[in-house]
PDB file of C-alpha atoms in Angstrom:
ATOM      1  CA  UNK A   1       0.000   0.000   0.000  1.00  0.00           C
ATOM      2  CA  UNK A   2       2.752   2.444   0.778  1.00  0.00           C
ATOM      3  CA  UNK A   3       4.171   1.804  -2.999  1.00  0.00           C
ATOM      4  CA  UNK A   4       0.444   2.886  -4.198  1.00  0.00           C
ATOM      5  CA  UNK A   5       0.479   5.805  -1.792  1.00  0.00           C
ATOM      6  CA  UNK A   6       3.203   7.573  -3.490  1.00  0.00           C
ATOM      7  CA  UNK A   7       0.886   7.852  -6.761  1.00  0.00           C
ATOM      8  CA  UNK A   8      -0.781  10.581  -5.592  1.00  0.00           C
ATOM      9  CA  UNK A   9       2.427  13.004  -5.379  1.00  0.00           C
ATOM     10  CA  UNK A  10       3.876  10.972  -8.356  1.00  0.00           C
ATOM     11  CA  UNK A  11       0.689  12.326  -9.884  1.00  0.00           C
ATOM     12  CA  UNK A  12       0.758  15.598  -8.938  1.00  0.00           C
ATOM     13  CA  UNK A  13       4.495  16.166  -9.972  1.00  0.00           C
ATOM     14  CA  UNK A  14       3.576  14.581 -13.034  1.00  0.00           C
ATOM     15  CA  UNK A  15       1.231  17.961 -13.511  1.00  0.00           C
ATOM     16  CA  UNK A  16       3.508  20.010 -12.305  1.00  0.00           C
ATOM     17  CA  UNK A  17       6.411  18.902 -14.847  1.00  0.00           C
ATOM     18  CA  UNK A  18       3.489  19.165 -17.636  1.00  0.00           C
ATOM     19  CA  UNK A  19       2.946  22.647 -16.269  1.00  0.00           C
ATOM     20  CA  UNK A  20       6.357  23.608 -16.827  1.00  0.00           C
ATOM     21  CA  UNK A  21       6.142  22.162 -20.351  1.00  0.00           C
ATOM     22  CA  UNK A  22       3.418  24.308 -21.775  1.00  0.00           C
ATOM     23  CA  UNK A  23       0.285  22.622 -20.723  1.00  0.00           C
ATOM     24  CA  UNK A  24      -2.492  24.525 -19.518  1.00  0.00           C
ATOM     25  CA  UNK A  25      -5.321  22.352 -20.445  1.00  0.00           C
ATOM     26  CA  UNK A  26      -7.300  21.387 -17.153  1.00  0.00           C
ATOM     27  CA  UNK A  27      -8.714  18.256 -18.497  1.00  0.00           C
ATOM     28  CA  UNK A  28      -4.443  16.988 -19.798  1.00  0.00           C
ATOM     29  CA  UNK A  29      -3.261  18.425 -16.204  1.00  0.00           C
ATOM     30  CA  UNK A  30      -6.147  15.940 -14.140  1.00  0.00           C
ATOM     31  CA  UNK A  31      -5.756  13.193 -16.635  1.00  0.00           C
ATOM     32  CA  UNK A  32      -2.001  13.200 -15.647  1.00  0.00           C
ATOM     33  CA  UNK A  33      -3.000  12.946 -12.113  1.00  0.00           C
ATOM     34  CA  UNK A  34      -6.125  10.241 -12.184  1.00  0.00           C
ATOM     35  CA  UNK A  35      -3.912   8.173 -14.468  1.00  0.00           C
ATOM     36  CA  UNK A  36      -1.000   7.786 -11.853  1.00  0.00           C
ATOM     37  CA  UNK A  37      -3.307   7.005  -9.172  1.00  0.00           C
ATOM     38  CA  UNK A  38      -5.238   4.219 -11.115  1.00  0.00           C
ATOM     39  CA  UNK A  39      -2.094   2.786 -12.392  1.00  0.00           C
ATOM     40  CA  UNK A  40      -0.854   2.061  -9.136  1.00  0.00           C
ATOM     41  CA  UNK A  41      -4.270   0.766  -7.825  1.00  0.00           C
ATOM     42  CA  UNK A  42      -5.388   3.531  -5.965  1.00  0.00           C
ATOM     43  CA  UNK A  43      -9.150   4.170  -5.644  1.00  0.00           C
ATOM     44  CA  UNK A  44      -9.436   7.422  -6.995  1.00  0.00           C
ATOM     45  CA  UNK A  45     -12.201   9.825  -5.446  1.00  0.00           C
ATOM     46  CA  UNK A  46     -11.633  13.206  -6.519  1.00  0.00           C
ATOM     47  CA  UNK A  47      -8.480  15.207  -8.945  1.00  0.00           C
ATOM     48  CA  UNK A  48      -9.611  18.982  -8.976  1.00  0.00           C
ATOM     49  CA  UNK A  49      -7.901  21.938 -10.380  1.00  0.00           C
ATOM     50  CA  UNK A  50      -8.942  25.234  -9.181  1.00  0.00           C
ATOM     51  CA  UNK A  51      -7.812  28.467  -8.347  1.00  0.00           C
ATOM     52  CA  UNK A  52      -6.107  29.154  -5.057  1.00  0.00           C
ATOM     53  CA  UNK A  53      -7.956  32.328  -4.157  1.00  0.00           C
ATOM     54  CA  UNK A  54     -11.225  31.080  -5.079  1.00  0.00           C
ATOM     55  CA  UNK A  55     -10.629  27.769  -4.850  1.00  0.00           C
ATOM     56  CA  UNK A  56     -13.251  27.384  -7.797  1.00  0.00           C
ATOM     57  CA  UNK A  57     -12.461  24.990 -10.915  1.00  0.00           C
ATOM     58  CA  UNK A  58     -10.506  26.410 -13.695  1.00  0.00           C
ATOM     59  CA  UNK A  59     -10.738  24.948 -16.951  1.00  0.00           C
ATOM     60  CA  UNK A  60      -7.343  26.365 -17.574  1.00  0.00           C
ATOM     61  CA  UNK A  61      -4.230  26.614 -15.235  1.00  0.00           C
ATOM     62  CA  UNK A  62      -3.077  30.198 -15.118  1.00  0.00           C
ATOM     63  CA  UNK A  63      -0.288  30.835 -12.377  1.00  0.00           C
ATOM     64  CA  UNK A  64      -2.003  30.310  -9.417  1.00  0.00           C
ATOM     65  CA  UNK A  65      -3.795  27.239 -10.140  1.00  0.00           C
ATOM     66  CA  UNK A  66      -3.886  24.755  -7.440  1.00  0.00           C
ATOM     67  CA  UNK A  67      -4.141  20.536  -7.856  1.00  0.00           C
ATOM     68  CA  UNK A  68      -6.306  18.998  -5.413  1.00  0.00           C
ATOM     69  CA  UNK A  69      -6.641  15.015  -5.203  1.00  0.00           C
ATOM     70  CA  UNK A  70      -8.062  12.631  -3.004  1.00  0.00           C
ATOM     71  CA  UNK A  71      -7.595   8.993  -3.163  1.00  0.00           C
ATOM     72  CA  UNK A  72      -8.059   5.779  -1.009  1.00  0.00           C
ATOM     73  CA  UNK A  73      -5.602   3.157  -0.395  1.00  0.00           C
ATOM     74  CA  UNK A  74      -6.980  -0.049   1.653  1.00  0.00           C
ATOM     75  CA  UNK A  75      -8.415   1.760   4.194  1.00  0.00           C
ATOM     76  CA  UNK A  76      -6.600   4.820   4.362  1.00  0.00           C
ATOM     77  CA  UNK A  77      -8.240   8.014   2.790  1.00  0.00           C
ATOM     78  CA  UNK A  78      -4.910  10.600   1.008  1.00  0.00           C
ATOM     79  CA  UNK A  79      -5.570  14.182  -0.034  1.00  0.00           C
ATOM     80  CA  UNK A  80      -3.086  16.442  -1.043  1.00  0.00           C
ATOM     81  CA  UNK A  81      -2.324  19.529  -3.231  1.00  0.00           C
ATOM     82  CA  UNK A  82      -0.435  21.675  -4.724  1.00  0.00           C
ATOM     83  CA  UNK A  83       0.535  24.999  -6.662  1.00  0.00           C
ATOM     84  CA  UNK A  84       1.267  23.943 -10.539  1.00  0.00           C
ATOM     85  CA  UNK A  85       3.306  26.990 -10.703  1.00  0.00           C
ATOM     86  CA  UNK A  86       5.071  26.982  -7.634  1.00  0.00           C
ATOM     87  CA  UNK A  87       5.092  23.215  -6.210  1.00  0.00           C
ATOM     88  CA  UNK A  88       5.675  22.176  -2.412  1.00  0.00           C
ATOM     89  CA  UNK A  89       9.732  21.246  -2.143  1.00  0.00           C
ATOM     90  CA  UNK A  90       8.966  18.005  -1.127  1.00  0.00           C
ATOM     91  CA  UNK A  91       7.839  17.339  -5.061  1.00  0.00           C
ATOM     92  CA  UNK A  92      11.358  18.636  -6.305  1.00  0.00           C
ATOM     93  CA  UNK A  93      12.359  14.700  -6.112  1.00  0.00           C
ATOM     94  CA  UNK A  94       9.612  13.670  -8.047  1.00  0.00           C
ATOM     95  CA  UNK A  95       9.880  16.142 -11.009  1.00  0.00           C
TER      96      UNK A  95
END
């Protein structure tokens, strides 16, 4: 389960690198996300992207977009975040 676990940053870093690619498309950034967290088995219950002083859905990252997931493994219920823009350090060894 702990191998699983890590797909939700893995997922989020892999938005985060697409970010700093070009992408912008909401749909391509939460694809990235759901995808990672499937493929390692996770129960996926929510990928969001909205905007962190609204914190309502964006169809398009802009620079202060924020990724929000939520996923269950076994028993154990993950959320977690972050800026596309500007991600939390503790991504830097994912990207």
């Amino acid at each position: 389960e702990r191998t699983c676990a890590l797909s939700l940053s893995r997922g989020l870093a892999a938005a985060v690198t697409a970010y700093r690619s070009g992408e912008r498309d909401g749909e391509q950034l939460k694809a990235l996300i759901r995808e990672a967290m499937k493929s390692a088995g996770a129960q996926v219950e929510y990928v969001e992207l909205v905007s962190s002083s609204e914190l309502e859905p964006v169809a398009t990252a802009g620079a202060e977009a924020v990724a929000l997931a939520a996923a269950r493994v076994g028993t154990t219920r993950l959320i977690d975040n972050c800026r596309l823009a500007r991600p939390d350090p503790g991504l830097e060894g994912l990207l």
